Coordinates of C-alpha atoms in Angstrom, one line a residue:
X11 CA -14.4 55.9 27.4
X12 CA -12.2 56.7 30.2
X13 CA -8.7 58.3 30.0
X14 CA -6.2 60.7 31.8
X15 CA -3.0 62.2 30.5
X16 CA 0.0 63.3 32.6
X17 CA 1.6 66.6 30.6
X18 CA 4.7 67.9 32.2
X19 CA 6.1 71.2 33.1
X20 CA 9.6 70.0 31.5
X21 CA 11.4 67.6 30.4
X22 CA 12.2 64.5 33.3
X23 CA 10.1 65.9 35.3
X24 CA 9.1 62.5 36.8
X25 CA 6.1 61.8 34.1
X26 CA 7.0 57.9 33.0
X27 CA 7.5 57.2 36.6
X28 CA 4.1 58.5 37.5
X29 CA 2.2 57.1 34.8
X30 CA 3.9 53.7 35.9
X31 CA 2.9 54.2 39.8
X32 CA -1.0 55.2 38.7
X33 CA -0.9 52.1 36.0
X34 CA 0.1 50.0 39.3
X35 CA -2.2 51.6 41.9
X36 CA -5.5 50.8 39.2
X37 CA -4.3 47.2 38.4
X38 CA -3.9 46.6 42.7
X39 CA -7.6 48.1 42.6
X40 CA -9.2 45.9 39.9
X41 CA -9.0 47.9 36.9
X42 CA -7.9 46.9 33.5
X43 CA -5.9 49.8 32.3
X44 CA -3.0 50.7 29.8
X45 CA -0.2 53.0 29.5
X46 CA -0.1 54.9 26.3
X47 CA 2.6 57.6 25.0
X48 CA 1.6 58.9 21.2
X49 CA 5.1 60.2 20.4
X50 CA 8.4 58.8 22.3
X51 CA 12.0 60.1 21.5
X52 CA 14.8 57.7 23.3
X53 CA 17.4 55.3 22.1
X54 CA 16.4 53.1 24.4
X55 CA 13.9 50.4 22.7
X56 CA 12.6 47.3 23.0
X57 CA 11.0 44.9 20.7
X58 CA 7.5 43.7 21.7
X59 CA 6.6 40.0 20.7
X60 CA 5.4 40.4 17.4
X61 CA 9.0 41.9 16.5
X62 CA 7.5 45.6 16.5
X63 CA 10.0 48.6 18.2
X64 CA 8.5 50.3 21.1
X65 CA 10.3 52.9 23.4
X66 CA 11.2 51.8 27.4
X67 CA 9.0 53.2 29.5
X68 CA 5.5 52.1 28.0
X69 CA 7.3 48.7 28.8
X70 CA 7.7 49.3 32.2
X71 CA 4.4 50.7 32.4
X72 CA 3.0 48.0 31.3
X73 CA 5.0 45.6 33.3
X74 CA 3.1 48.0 36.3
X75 CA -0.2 46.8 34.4
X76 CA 1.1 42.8 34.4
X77 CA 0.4 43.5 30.9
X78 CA 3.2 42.4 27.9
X79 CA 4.6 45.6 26.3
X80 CA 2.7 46.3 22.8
X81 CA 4.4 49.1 20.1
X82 CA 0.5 50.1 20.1
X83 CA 0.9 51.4 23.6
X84 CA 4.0 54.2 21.9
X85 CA 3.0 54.5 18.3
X86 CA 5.4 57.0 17.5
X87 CA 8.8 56.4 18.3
X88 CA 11.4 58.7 17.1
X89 CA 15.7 57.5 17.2
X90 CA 18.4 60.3 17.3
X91 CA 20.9 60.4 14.6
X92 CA 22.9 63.4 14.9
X93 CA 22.2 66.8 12.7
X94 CA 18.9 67.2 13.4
X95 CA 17.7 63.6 12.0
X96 CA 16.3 60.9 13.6
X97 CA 14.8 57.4 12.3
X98 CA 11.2 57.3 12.6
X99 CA 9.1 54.5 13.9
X100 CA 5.5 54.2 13.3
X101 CA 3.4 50.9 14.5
X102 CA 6.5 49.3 15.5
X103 CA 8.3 49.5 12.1
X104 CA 10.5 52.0 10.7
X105 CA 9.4 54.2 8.3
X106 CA 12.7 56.1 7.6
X107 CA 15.1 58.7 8.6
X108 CA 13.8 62.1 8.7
X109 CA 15.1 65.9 9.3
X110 CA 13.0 68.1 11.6
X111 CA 11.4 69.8 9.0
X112 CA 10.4 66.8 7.0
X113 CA 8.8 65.0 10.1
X114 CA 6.7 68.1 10.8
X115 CA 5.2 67.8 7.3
X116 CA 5.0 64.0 7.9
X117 CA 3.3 64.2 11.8
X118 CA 0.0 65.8 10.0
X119 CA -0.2 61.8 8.7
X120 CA -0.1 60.6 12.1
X121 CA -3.1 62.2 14.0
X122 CA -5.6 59.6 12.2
X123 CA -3.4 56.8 13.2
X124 CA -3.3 57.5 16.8
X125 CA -6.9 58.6 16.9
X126 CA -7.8 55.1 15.6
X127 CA -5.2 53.3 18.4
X128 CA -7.0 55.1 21.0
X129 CA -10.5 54.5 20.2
X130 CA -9.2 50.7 20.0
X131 CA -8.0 51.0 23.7
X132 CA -10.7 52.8 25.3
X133 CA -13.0 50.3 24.0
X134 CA -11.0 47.6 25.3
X135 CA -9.4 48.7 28.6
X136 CA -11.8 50.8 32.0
X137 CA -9.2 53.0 31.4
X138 CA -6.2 54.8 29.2
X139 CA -3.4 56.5 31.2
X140 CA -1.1 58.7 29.0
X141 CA 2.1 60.4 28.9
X142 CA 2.6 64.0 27.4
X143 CA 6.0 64.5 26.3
X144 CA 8.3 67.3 27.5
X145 CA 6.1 70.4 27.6
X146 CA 2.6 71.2 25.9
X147 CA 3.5 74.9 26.0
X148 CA 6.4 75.0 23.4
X149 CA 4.4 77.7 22.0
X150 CA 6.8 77.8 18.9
X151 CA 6.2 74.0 17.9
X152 CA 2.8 73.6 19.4
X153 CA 0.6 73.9 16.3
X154 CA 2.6 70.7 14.9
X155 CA 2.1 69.3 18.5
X156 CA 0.7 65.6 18.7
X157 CA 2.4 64.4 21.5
X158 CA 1.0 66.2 24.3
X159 CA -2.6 68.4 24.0
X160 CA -3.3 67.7 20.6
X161 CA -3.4 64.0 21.6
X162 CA -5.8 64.9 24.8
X163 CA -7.8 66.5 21.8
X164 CA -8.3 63.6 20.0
X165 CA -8.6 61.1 22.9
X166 CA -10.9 64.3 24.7
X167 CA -9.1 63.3 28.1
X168 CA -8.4 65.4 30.7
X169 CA -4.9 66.7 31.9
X170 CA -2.7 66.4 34.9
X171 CA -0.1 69.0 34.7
X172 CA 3.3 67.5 36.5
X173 CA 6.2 69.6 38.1
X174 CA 9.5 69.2 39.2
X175 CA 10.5 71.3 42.8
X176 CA 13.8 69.7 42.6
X177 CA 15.0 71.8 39.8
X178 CA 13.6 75.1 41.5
X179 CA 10.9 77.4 40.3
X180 CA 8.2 74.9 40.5
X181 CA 5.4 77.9 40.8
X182 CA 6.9 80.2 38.1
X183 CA 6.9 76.4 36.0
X184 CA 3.0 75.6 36.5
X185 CA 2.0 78.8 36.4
X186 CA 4.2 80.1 33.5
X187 CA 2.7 76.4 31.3
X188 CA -0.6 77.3 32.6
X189 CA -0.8 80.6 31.1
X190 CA 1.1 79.9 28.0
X191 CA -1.5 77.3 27.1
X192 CA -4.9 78.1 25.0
X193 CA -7.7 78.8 26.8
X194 CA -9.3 75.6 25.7
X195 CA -6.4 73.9 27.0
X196 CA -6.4 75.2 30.0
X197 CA -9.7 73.7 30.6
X198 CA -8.8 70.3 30.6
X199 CA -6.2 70.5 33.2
X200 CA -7.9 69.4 36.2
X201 CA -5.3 69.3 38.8
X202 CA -1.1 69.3 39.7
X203 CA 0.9 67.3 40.6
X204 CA 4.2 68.5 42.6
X205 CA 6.8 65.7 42.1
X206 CA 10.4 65.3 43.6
X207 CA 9.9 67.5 47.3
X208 CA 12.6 67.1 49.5
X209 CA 11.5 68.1 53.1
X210 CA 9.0 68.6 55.4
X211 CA 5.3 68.1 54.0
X212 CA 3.9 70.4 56.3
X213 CA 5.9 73.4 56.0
X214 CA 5.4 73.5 51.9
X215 CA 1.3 73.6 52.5
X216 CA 0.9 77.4 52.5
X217 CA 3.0 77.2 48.8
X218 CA 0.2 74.6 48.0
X219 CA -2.6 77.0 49.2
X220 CA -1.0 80.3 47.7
X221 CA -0.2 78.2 44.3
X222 CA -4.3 77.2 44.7
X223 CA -5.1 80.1 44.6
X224 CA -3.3 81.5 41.5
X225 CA -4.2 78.6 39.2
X226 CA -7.8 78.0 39.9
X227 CA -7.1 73.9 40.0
X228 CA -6.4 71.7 42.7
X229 CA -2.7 69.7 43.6
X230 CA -3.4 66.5 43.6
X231 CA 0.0 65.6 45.5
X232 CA 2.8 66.5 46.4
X233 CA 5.6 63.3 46.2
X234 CA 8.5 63.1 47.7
X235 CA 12.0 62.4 46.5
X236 CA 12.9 58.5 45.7
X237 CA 15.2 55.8 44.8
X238 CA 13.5 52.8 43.3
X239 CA 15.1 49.9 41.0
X240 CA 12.8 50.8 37.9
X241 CA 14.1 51.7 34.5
X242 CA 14.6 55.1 33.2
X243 CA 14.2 55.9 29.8
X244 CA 16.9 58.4 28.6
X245 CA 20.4 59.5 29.0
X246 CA 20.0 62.0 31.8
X247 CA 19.7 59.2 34.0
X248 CA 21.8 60.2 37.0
X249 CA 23.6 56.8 37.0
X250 CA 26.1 57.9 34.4
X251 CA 28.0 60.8 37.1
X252 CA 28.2 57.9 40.0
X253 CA 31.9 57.7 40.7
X254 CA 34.1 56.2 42.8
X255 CA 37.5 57.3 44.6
X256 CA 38.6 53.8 44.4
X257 CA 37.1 50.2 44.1
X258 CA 36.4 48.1 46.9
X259 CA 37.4 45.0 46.5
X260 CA 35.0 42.9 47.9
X261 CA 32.5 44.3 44.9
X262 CA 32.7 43.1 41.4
X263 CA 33.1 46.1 39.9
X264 CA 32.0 46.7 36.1
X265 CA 32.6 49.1 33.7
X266 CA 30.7 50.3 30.8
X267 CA 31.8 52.6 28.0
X268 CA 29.2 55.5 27.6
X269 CA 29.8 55.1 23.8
X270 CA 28.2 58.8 22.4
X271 CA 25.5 56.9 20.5
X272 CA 24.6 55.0 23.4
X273 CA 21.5 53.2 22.7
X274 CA 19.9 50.4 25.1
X275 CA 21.9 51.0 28.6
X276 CA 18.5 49.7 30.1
X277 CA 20.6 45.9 29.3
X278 CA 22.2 46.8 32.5
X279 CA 19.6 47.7 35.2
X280 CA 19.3 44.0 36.5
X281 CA 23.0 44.8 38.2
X282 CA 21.0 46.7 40.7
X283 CA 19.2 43.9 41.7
X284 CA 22.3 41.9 42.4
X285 CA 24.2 41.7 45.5
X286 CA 28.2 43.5 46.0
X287 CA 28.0 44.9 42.3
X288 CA 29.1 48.1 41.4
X289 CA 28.4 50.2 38.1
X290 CA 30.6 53.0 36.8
X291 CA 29.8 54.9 32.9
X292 CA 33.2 55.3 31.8
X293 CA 32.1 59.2 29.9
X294 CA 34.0 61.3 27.5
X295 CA 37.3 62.1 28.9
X296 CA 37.6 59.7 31.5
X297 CA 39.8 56.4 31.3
X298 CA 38.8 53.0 32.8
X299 CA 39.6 51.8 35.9
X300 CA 39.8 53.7 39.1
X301 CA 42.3 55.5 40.8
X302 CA 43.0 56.4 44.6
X303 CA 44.4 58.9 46.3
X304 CA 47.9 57.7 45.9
X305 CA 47.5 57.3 42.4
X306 CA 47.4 53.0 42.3
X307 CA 44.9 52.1 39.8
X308 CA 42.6 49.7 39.6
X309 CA 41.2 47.7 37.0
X310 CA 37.3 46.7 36.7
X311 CA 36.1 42.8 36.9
X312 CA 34.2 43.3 33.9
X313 CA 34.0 45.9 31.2
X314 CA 31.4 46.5 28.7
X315 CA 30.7 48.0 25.2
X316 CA 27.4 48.4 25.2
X317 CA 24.6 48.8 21.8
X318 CA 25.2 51.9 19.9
X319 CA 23.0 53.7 17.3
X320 CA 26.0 54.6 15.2
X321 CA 28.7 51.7 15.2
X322 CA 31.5 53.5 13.0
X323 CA 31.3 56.6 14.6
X324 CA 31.6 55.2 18.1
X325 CA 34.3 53.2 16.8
X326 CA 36.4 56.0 15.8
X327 CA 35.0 57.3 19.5
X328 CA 37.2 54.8 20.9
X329 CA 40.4 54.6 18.7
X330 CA 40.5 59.1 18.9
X331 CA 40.2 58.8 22.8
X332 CA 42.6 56.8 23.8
X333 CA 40.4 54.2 25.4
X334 CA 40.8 51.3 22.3
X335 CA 44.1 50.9 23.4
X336 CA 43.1 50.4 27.2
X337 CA 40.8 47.8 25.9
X338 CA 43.0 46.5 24.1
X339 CA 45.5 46.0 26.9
X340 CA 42.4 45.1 28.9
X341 CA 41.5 42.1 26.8
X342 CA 45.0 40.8 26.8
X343 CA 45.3 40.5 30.5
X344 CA 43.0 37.7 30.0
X345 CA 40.0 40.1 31.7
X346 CA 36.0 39.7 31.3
X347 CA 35.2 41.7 28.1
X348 CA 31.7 41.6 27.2
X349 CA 30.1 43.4 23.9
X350 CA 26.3 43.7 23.3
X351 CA 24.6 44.6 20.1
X352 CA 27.2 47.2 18.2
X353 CA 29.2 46.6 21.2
X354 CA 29.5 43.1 19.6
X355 CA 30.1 45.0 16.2
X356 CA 32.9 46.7 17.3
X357 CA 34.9 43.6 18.6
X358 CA 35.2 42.5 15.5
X359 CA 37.1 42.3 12.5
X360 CA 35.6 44.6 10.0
X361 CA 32.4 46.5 9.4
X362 CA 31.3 46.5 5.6
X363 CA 28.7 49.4 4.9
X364 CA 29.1 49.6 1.1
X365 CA 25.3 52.4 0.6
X366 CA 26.1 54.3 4.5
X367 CA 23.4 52.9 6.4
X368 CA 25.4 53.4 9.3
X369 CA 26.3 56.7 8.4
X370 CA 29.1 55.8 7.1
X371 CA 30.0 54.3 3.5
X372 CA 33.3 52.0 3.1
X373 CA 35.4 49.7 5.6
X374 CA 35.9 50.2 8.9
X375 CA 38.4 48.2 11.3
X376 CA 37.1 46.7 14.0
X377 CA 39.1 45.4 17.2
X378 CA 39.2 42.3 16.0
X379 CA 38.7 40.4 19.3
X380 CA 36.4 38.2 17.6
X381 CA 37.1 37.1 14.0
X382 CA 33.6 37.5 12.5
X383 CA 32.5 40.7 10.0
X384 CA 29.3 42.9 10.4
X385 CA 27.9 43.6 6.4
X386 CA 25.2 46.5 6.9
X387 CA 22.0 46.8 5.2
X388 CA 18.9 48.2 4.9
X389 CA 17.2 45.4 6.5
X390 CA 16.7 45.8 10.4
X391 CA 16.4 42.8 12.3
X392 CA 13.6 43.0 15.8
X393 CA 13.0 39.9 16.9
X394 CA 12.6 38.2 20.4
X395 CA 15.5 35.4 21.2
X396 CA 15.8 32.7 23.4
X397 CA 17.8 29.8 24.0
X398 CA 19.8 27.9 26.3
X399 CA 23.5 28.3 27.1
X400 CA 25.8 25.5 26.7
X401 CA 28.9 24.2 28.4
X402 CA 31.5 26.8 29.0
X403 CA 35.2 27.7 30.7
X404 CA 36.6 30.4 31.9
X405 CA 34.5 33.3 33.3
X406 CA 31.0 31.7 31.9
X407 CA 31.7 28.0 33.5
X408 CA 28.9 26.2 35.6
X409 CA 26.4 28.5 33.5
X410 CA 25.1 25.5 31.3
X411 CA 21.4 24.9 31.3
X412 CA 20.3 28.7 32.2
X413 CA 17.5 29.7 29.9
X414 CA 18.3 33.4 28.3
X415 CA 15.4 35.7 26.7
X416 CA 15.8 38.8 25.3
X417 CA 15.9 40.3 21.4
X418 CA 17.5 41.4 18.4
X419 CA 17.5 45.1 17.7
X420 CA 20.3 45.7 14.8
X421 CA 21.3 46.8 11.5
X422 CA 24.2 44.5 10.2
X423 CA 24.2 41.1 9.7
X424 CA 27.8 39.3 11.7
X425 CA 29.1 36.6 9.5
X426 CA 32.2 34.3 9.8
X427 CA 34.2 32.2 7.9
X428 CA 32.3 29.7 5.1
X429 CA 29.0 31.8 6.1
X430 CA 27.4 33.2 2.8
X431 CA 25.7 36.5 3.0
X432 CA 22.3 36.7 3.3
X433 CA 20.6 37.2 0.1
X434 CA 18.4 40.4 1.6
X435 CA 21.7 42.3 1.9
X436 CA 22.9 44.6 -0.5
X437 CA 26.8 44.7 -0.1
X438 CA 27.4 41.6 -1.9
X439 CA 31.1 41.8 -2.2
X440 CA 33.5 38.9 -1.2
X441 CA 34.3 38.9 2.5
X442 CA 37.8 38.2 3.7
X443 CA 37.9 36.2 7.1
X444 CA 41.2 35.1 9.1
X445 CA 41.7 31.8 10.3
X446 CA 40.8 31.9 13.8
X447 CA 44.4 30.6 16.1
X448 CA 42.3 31.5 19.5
X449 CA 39.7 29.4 21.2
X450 CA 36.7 30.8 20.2
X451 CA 33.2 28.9 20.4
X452 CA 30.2 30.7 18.2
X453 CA 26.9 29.5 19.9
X454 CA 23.9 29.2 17.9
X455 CA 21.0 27.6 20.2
X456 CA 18.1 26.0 19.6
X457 CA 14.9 28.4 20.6
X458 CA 13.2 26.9 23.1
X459 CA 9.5 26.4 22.2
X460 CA 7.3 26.1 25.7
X461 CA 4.1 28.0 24.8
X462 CA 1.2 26.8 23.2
X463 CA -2.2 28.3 21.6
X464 CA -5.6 27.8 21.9
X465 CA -5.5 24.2 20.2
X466 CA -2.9 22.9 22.2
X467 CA -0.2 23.6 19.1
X468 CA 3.5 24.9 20.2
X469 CA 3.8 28.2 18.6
X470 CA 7.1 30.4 19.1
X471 CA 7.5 33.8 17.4
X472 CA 11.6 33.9 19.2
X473 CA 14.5 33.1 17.6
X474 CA 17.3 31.3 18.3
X475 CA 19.9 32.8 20.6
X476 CA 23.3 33.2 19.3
X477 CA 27.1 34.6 21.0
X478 CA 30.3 34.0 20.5
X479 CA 33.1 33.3 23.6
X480 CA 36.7 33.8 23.1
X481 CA 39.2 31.9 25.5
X482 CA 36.3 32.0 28.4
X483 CA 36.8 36.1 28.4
X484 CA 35.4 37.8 25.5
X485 CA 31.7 37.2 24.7
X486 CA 30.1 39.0 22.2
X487 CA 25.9 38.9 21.6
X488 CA 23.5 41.1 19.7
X489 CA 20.7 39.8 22.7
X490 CA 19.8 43.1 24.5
X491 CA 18.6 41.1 27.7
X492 CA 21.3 38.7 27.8
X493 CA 21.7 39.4 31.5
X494 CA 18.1 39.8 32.7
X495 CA 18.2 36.2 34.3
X496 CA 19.4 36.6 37.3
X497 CA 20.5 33.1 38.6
X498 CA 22.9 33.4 35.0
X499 CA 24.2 36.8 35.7
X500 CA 24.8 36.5 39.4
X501 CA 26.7 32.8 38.2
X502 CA 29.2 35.3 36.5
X503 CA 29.7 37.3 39.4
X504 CA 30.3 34.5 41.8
X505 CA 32.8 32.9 39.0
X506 CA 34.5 36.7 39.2
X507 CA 34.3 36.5 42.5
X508 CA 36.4 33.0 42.9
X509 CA 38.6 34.1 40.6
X510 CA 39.3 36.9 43.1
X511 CA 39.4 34.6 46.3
X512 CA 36.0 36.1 48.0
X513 CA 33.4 34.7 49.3
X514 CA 30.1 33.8 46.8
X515 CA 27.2 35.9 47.2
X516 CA 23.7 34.3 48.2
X517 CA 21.7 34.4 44.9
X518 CA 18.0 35.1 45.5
X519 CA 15.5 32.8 44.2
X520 CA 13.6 35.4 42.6
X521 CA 12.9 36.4 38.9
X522 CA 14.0 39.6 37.5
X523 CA 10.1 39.8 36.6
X524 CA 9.0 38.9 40.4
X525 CA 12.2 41.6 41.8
X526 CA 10.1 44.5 39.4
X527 CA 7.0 43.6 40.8
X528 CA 8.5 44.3 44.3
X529 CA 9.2 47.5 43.0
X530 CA 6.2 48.8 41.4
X531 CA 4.4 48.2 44.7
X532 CA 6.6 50.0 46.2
X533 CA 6.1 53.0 44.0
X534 CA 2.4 52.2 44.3
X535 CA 2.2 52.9 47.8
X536 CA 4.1 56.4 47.1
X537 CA 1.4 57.4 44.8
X538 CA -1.2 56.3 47.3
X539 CA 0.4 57.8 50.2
X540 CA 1.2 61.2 48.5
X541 CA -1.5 61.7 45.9
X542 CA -5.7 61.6 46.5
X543 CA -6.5 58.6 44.7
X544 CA -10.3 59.3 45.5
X545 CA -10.0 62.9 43.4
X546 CA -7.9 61.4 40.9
X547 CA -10.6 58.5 40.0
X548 CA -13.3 61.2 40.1
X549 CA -11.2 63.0 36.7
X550 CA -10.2 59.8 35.0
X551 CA -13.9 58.7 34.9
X552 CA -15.1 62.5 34.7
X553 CA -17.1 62.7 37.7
X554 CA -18.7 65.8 38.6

């Protein structure tokens, strides 16, 4: 039984990445190892293949691993809702919505779940690499603790403690966590790592020496500052402040809405990978487009409403700020308008939520962009989708035959005109639909069924994909992934691109899978250039 566990100083300190580089480094090296995180808290989620939720970065961990993201590898997965409550997932499946104070009575049910999905891994992989979460010396909260040394407790793994210099203080931080924790705690942390150093190597190692000396332990490494093309998990993602004086025009510029219940922005991170794109987070306050020095604005190729965690309430987001309107004048000037998830919820006609499972009981108007209704339920759909994308005009022309995967993460079931309600929902009213006077295709595509078992029988657990296209300028989807294919996303750039007399952009005959890959070397030679991977083995297989 082999394990380590990466505790941090603080929040974002740098731990997901970490764990992702180590995971990386032990697969180069011939080990069969998995990432692990007992208790996540994000918005961002993802649905494994068996239709179980699992938080981000234990999938890009285990992408690091060439291993397919499991909800065993994050058992615990908690979903902000505002005041203090947040929807709790356990093995992939909700369980409810809870306050604070009710989840603290309901974690003490936990610690013999994740003691059992631990002794299941070590027995299976040479080694468990886990994630803490925020800091293990909350000394308020720690005796309800399962996330970061209670979890070393029960998987009796030893610690790496991980610290942030960027944010300043890094020796007050590791010394300050180091002597808030129990003495038995202290114990298992073998070593430190210092992440984020901007500088010179060699003028920081009398800091190393001096901090050495306080804290008994060694530092493992001290990494330096990076930018690589790898998903983060939450919303302090510095991606959201980029901004931009003015566009250039020789990018496809997009916009997407920073809706306050955000959920899912990791749909977007394949625009990095792509050629003369650039990303701006339209945030509270702001208005889209962009505006120079002179005051002429400009308007971006493509805007996006992304997924949200609260439809109505980010709905009423958009009507109170001003910026339905600019949508709305948006969408008539014939421009690329894309909505995923609640994003797709909120272009269209109405939103029935007759018990609140939104938040929110009664009728709430949508855009209407697209003439289809959303009726929420208690029933939350997670399922992986797939399917092939037909003949199209407009914006999405010359797509046809591009294979998209992704899945289904909603409440709400979108109905249209002559569609019944399905029988598992519970508002069971009569919905009113209008007759539909633009062109508007709804696409509902056959799943395509490619793998096979161990008898040679196709098998597909995927759905089929579904979106609807207005006039070759609106599309709405609930596919979180829908852009992941590259060759298919990089086709809508080019077609934004004609339509704005530049020249194409070369696309690169490389997955979005193969482009990760690229980067998770990359990140594993950091960790093997910065960080003593022959101490480090010695405390994930306890070697004296």
């Amino acid at each position: 039984m082999s394990s380590v566990m990466f505790q941090g100083t603080a929040s974002n300190v740098g731990k997901s990445i970490i764990v992702a580089g180590i995971c990386r480094v032990m697969t180069q090296d011939g080990y069969n190892v998995v990432p692990f995180k007992a208790q996540n808290m994000s918005l961002n989620s993802f649905i494994d293949e068996n239709g179980l939720e699992m938080g981000r970065a234990q999938v890009f961990q285990a992408e690091a691993c060439e291993k397919k993201p499991r909800a065993y590898m994050n058992p615990v997965l908690l979903k902000p809702c505002g005041n203090h409550i947040s929807q709790v997932i356990v093995n992939g499946k909700s369980v409810g919505n809870m306050s604070s104070r009710e989840y603290q009575i309901y974690k003490k049910k936990l610690i013999p779940i994740l003691g059992s999905i631990f002794n299941r891994l070590s027995q299976k992989y040479d080694a468990v690499i886990m994630e803490g979460a925020g800091s293990p010396a909350e000394i308020n909260i720690n005796s309800l603790d399962i996330s970061n040394m209670k979890m070393a407790e029960i998987a009796d793994s030893p610690v790496i403690l991980v610290a942030d210099i960027d944010k300043g203080g890094v020796f007050a931080s590791v010394v300050g966590t180091l002597q808030l924790l129990k003495e038995s705690e202290r114990k298992r942390v073998k070593a430190v790592i210092i992440n984020k150093f901007r500088g010179k190597k060699e003028y920081f190692q009398d800091g190393i020496q001096m901090l050495e000396e306080i804290i008994k332990i060694p530092v493992l490494g001290l990494i330096p500052y990076f930018n690589l093309k790898i998903d983060e998990e939450d919303g302090v993602s510095k991606k959201f402040n980029k901004k931009l004086d003015y566009y250039d025009y020789d990018f496809v510029n997009i916009e997407i809405v920073k809706l306050p219940h955000m959920s899912n922005y990791t749909d977007f991170e394949v625009f990095e990978h792509i050629e003369k794109v650039n990303v701006r987070y339209i945030d509270i306050g702001e208005r889209i487009g962009s505006f120079d020095k002179n005051g002429r604005r400009s308007m971006p190729d493509m805007l996006i409403i992304p997924g949200s965690k609260s439809t109505v309430e980010d709905i009423k987001y958009l009507r109170d700020s001003g910026l339905y309107q600019e949508i709305k004048k948006y969408a008539l000037e014939k421009r690329l308008l894309i909505g995923i998830c609640g994003g797709y919820q909120i272009l269209g006609e109405k939103i029935y939520d007759k018990s609140g499972y939104d938040g929110n009981k009664g009728i709430e108007e949508g855009f209407g962009f697209i003439k289809m209704n959303t009726v929420f339920s208690s029933v939350k759909k997670t399922v992986q989708v797939e399917g092939e994308f037909g003949k199209e005009e407009g914006y999405f022309e010359n797509l046809q035959g591009n294979i998209i995967e992704g899945y289904e993460l909603h409440l709400g079931q979108s109905i249209e005109k002559g569609e019944k309600i399905n029988d598992n929902l519970d508002d069971k009213k009569e919905i009113l639909f209008y007759q539909n006077k633009t062109k508007e295709r709804n696409r509902q595509l056959e799943a395509i069924d490619i793998k096979k078992n161990k008898d040679n029988i196709a098998i597909s657990n995927k759905e089929k994909l579904q979106y609807k296209i207005v006039d070759g300028h609106i599309l709405g989807t609930y596919c979180h992934g829908f852009f992941d294919n590259i060759k298919f996303t990089s086709g809508i750039i080019n077609n934004i691109r004609k339509m704005k007399n530049i020249s194409k952009i070369e696309v690169e005959n490389k997955s979005l899978e193969e482009l990760k890959i690229e980067e998770y070397d990359k990140l594993a030679n950091i960790i093997r250039e910065n960080i003593d991977i022959k101490s480090l083995y010695k405390i994930i297989f306890q070697q004296k």
